[in-house]
Tab-separated table of C-alpha atoms and ligand atoms in Angstrom:
chain	number	residue	atom	x	y	z
A	80	MET	CA	-19.971	8.373	-15.788
A	81	TYR	CA	-22.159	6.412	-13.334
A	82	GLY	CA	-25.291	4.465	-14.103
A	83	GLU	CA	-28.896	5.601	-14.338
A	84	GLY	CA	-32.361	4.191	-13.860
A	85	GLU	CA	-34.543	2.620	-11.214
A	86	LEU	CA	-32.590	2.240	-7.971
A	87	ASN	CA	-34.794	-0.656	-6.815
A	88	ALA	CA	-34.568	-2.425	-10.175
A	89	ARG	CA	-34.615	-6.199	-10.204
A	90	LEU	CA	-32.385	-6.175	-13.312
A	91	MET	CA	-29.081	-4.280	-13.621
A	92	LEU	CA	-27.677	-3.992	-17.152
A	93	VAL	CA	-23.895	-3.585	-17.340
A	94	ALA	CA	-22.522	-2.304	-20.661
A	95	LEU	CA	-18.879	-1.711	-21.556
A	96	SER	CA	-18.368	2.070	-21.552
A	97	PRO	CA	-20.085	5.339	-22.471
A	98	GLY	CA	-19.711	6.609	-26.044
A	99	GLN	CA	-18.948	10.257	-26.896
A	100	ASN	CA	-22.651	11.203	-26.925
A	101	GLU	CA	-23.419	9.405	-23.678
A	102	ASP	CA	-20.430	11.009	-21.954
A	103	ARG	CA	-21.355	14.501	-23.158
A	104	GLU	CA	-25.026	14.195	-22.197
A	105	GLY	CA	-24.441	12.133	-19.049
A	106	LYS	CA	-26.996	9.560	-20.209
A	107	MET	CA	-26.809	5.856	-20.978
A	108	PHE	CA	-27.472	4.362	-24.411
A	109	ILE	CA	-28.448	7.435	-26.447
A	110	GLY	CA	-26.423	6.636	-29.592
A	111	PRO	CA	-27.013	4.025	-32.322
A	112	SER	CA	-26.629	1.096	-29.897
A	113	GLY	CA	-29.177	2.804	-27.596
A	114	LYS	CA	-31.652	2.819	-30.454
A	115	ILE	CA	-31.138	-0.918	-30.906
A	116	LEU	CA	-31.419	-1.523	-27.160
A	117	ASP	CA	-34.709	0.407	-27.068
A	118	GLU	CA	-36.033	-1.702	-29.934
A	119	LEU	CA	-34.990	-4.951	-28.214
A	120	LEU	CA	-36.544	-3.873	-24.908
A	121	GLN	CA	-39.724	-2.719	-26.597
A	122	SER	CA	-40.118	-6.009	-28.458
A	123	ALA	CA	-39.624	-7.847	-25.149
A	124	GLY	CA	-42.231	-5.676	-23.399
A	125	ILE	CA	-39.714	-4.199	-20.962
A	126	GLU	CA	-39.889	-0.559	-19.854
A	127	ARG	CA	-36.443	0.989	-20.027
A	128	ASN	CA	-37.116	2.991	-16.859
A	129	SER	CA	-37.787	-0.232	-14.911
A	130	LEU	CA	-34.071	-1.107	-15.258
A	131	TYR	CA	-30.837	0.185	-13.805
A	132	MET	CA	-28.099	0.578	-16.434
A	133	THR	CA	-24.428	1.173	-15.909
A	134	ASN	CA	-20.984	0.555	-17.430
A	135	LEU	CA	-17.907	-1.460	-16.552
A	136	ILE	CA	-15.574	1.302	-17.783
A	137	LYS	CA	-16.665	4.728	-16.598
A	138	CYS	CA	-14.929	6.903	-19.248
A	139	VAL	CA	-15.016	7.027	-23.038
A	140	LEU	CA	-12.625	4.560	-24.672
A	141	PRO	CA	-10.696	6.508	-27.376
A	142	LYS	CA	-11.898	5.524	-30.875
A	143	ASN	CA	-14.010	2.783	-29.248
A	144	ARG	CA	-10.911	0.669	-28.709
A	145	LYS	CA	-10.900	-2.387	-26.444
A	146	PRO	CA	-10.380	-1.690	-22.739
A	147	LYS	CA	-6.992	-2.446	-21.201
A	148	GLN	CA	-6.774	-4.633	-18.133
A	149	ASP	CA	-5.518	-1.731	-15.964
A	150	GLU	CA	-8.548	0.348	-17.067
A	151	ILE	CA	-10.880	-2.469	-16.038
A	152	GLU	CA	-9.082	-2.689	-12.688
A	153	ALA	CA	-9.317	1.087	-12.185
A	154	CYS	CA	-13.047	1.351	-12.981
A	155	SER	CA	-14.489	-1.925	-11.697
A	156	PRO	CA	-14.453	-0.882	-7.987
A	157	VAL	CA	-17.044	1.771	-8.896
A	158	LEU	CA	-19.221	-0.874	-10.550
A	159	ASP	CA	-18.723	-3.116	-7.504
A	160	GLU	CA	-19.909	-0.245	-5.318
A	161	GLU	CA	-23.038	0.237	-7.459
A	162	ILE	CA	-23.800	-3.501	-7.183
A	163	ASN	CA	-23.285	-3.451	-3.407
A	164	MET	CA	-25.562	-0.425	-3.008
A	165	LEU	CA	-28.382	-1.565	-5.298
A	166	LEU	CA	-28.198	-5.338	-4.746
A	167	PRO	CA	-29.862	-6.238	-8.052
A	168	ASP	CA	-31.544	-9.607	-8.142
A	169	ILE	CA	-30.094	-10.303	-11.593
A	170	ILE	CA	-27.029	-8.708	-13.188
A	171	VAL	CA	-27.231	-8.567	-16.991
A	172	PRO	CA	-23.762	-7.982	-18.441
A	173	LEU	CA	-23.831	-6.951	-22.111
A	174	GLY	CA	-21.085	-8.292	-24.325
A	175	TYR	CA	-17.720	-9.916	-23.758
A	176	TYR	CA	-15.864	-7.592	-21.336
A	177	ALA	CA	-18.764	-6.984	-18.946
A	178	THR	CA	-19.687	-10.691	-18.988
A	179	ARG	CA	-16.113	-11.790	-18.351
A	180	TYR	CA	-15.813	-9.349	-15.443
A	181	ILE	CA	-19.113	-10.309	-13.787
A	182	LEU	CA	-18.688	-14.090	-14.226
A	183	THR	CA	-15.156	-13.867	-12.801
A	184	LYS	CA	-16.355	-11.710	-9.878
A	185	TYR	CA	-18.895	-14.381	-8.891
A	186	ALA	CA	-16.600	-17.352	-9.619
A	187	ALA	CA	-18.985	-18.539	-12.310
A	188	ASP	CA	-16.316	-20.073	-14.570
A	189	PRO	CA	-16.246	-17.707	-17.551
A	190	PRO	CA	-15.237	-19.408	-20.813
A	191	LEU	CA	-11.527	-19.191	-21.595
A	192	ALA	CA	-11.841	-18.177	-25.243
A	193	HIS	CA	-13.559	-14.984	-26.413
A	194	THR	CA	-15.454	-16.946	-29.080
A	195	ASP	CA	-16.936	-19.302	-26.463
A	196	PHE	CA	-18.851	-16.445	-24.799
A	197	GLN	CA	-21.627	-16.869	-27.373
A	198	ALA	CA	-22.528	-20.039	-25.462
A	199	VAL	CA	-23.280	-18.165	-22.202
A	200	TYR	CA	-25.411	-15.406	-23.752
A	201	GLY	CA	-29.058	-15.997	-22.854
A	202	LYS	CA	-28.299	-18.421	-20.005
A	203	LEU	CA	-29.283	-17.735	-16.399
A	204	ILE	CA	-26.325	-18.511	-14.118
A	205	TYR	CA	-26.418	-18.757	-10.314
A	206	SER	CA	-23.080	-18.615	-8.522
A	207	ASN	CA	-21.968	-17.234	-5.144
A	208	ASP	CA	-25.562	-16.206	-4.320
A	209	GLN	CA	-25.834	-14.009	-7.421
A	210	LYS	CA	-27.857	-14.518	-10.590
A	211	THR	CA	-26.294	-13.382	-13.848
A	212	PHE	CA	-27.916	-13.334	-17.269
A	213	PRO	CA	-25.331	-12.401	-19.932
A	214	LEU	CA	-26.600	-10.973	-23.208
A	215	PRO	CA	-24.941	-9.871	-26.442
A	216	HIS	CA	-24.237	-6.123	-26.496
A	217	PRO	CA	-26.864	-4.316	-28.640
A	218	ALA	CA	-24.002	-2.805	-30.697
A	219	SER	CA	-23.194	-6.310	-31.977
A	220	LEU	CA	-26.305	-6.022	-34.177
A	221	ILE	CA	-24.793	-3.011	-35.952
A	222	TYR	CA	-22.057	-5.322	-37.263
A	223	ASN	CA	-24.132	-8.533	-37.501
A	224	PRO	CA	-27.761	-7.573	-38.287
A	225	SER	CA	-28.480	-11.192	-39.294
A	226	TYR	CA	-28.414	-12.143	-35.568
A	227	LYS	CA	-31.416	-9.917	-34.856
A	228	GLN	CA	-34.078	-12.636	-34.449
A	229	GLU	CA	-31.816	-14.767	-32.268
A	230	THR	CA	-30.870	-11.729	-30.137
A	231	MET	CA	-34.526	-10.705	-29.782
A	232	LYS	CA	-35.327	-14.165	-28.355
A	233	LYS	CA	-32.593	-13.745	-25.745
A	234	TYR	CA	-33.837	-10.260	-24.784
A	235	HIS	CA	-37.391	-11.620	-24.574
A	236	LYS	CA	-36.232	-13.637	-21.569
A	237	LEU	CA	-35.609	-10.374	-19.657
A	238	GLU	CA	-39.353	-9.946	-19.346
A	239	ILE	CA	-39.681	-13.454	-17.860
A	240	LEU	CA	-36.842	-12.739	-15.434
A	241	SER	CA	-38.425	-9.476	-14.335
A	242	ARG	CA	-41.065	-11.282	-12.234
A	243	ASP	CA	-41.485	-14.440	-10.147
A	244	CYS	CA	-43.388	-17.478	-11.349
A	245	LYS	CA	-47.110	-16.962	-10.733
A	246	TRP	CA	-47.184	-20.237	-8.766
A	247	ALA	CA	-44.142	-19.391	-6.614
A	248	THR	CA	-46.135	-18.907	-3.397
A	249	MET	CA	-48.113	-22.174	-3.634
A	250	CYS	CA	-45.699	-24.539	-5.397
A	251	PRO	CA	-44.493	-27.590	-3.410
A	252	MET	CA	-40.928	-26.533	-4.333
A	253	LYS	CA	-41.360	-23.541	-1.996
A	254	TRP	CA	-42.435	-25.846	0.814
A	255	TYR	CA	-39.511	-28.247	0.240
A	256	PHE	CA	-37.106	-25.297	0.233
A	257	GLU	CA	-38.522	-23.811	3.447
A	258	LYS	CA	-38.190	-27.228	5.126
A	259	GLY	CA	-34.500	-27.310	4.096
A	260	ARG	CA	-35.045	-30.226	1.714
A	261	LEU	CA	-34.311	-28.388	-1.531
A	262	GLN	CA	-31.253	-26.410	-2.608
A	263	ARG	CA	-31.785	-22.655	-3.051
A	264	LYS	CA	-30.495	-22.807	-6.641
A	265	TRP	CA	-33.784	-24.367	-7.821
A	266	ILE	CA	-35.795	-21.438	-6.432
A	267	GLU	CA	-33.388	-18.808	-7.771
A	268	LEU	CA	-32.956	-20.309	-11.233
A	269	TYR	CA	-36.616	-21.119	-11.832
A	270	CYS	CA	-39.229	-19.788	-9.367
A	271	LYS	CA	-37.484	-16.371	-9.107
A	272	GLY	CA	-35.782	-16.686	-12.474
A	273	ASP	CA	-36.508	-18.486	-15.721
A	274	TRP	CA	-39.877	-19.982	-14.745
A	275	GLU	CA	-40.816	-20.210	-18.426
A	276	SER	CA	-38.275	-23.070	-18.791
A	277	CYS	CA	-39.534	-24.966	-15.734
A	278	ILE	CA	-40.922	-28.368	-16.769
A	279	ARG	CA	-43.313	-28.319	-13.807
A	280	TYR	CA	-44.604	-24.930	-14.986
A	281	GLN	CA	-45.075	-26.217	-18.528
A	282	LYS	CA	-46.956	-29.284	-17.269
A	283	GLU	CA	-49.152	-27.172	-14.983
A	284	ALA	CA	-49.910	-24.819	-17.879
A	285	SER	CA	-50.922	-27.679	-20.165
A	286	GLY	CA	-52.854	-29.531	-17.435
A	287	THR	CA	-50.482	-32.533	-17.628
A	288	TYR	CA	-49.919	-34.680	-14.539
A	289	HIS	CA	-46.509	-34.558	-12.820
A	290	GLN	CA	-45.205	-35.929	-9.572
A	291	ASP	CA	-44.846	-33.529	-6.621
A	292	TRP	CA	-41.198	-34.591	-6.366
A	293	MET	CA	-40.390	-33.507	-9.930
A	294	LEU	CA	-37.653	-30.860	-9.972
A	295	PRO	CA	-37.973	-27.793	-12.229
A	296	ASP	CA	-35.664	-29.375	-14.833
A	297	GLY	CA	-38.014	-32.360	-15.116
A	298	SER	CA	-35.809	-34.845	-13.228
A	299	LEU	CA	-37.319	-36.771	-10.315
A	300	ASP	CA	-35.887	-36.464	-6.794
A	301	GLU	CA	-37.248	-39.407	-4.810
A	302	SER	CA	-35.712	-38.058	-1.588
A	303	LEU	CA	-38.550	-35.490	-1.640
A	304	ILE	CA	-41.290	-38.148	-1.429
B	95	SF4	S1	-41.085	-25.016	-9.515
B	95	SF4	FE1	-41.723	-24.277	-11.513
B	95	SF4	S2	-43.975	-24.160	-11.381
B	95	SF4	FE2	-43.197	-24.274	-9.271
B	95	SF4	S3	-42.990	-22.114	-8.679
B	95	SF4	FE3	-41.021	-22.804	-9.444
B	95	SF4	S4	-41.023	-22.188	-11.601
B	95	SF4	FE4	-43.144	-22.159	-10.904
């Protein structure tokens, strides 16, 4: 089963595999985890049809078992093809297997231990010219409903990532970048990414003075003076 959704989407969600219902109907996320995903998207103010959604494994995994490495190797070329065709600005892998595959594909140093993946969920990563924003799989809330508030905060960030910073066209960072004085990662991670976390943005919003040579993380780069 291939993905579905907006072909020009800025965000591509990558889940693990279709369930029985999804496979039968040929639709993504229509079972219990789809209900949770819809709730998370709705609370974040994201329209489901503004996204493209697909899976790492293209067939149903019997009894929802874990995928085997040879199954990942057999199916991942199809996912690679979808990524190459759609060129999403940000890939959003959901859960451990999709996150491990995508971070490995872009040489973004995935954690070694399964348990350490919690630390990358909700973090915007830029590696090999690709932005990745791993999130917990919605199905994880079926087993751990107490994580709901924390998970909702992470999904809230999807709405921020769905648009550029409102000051992106007039910010001095744009000018420094166009003059070759600033690394692209600053633009991708903040101006076209998580602008809500930009210290410059926060200072602008509160009317607080900051130097023109302040980087988005709040550090000062005197070479920009
Ligand atoms: S540096 Fe910060 S304030 Fe300036 S455009 Fe980028 S995110 Fe917005």
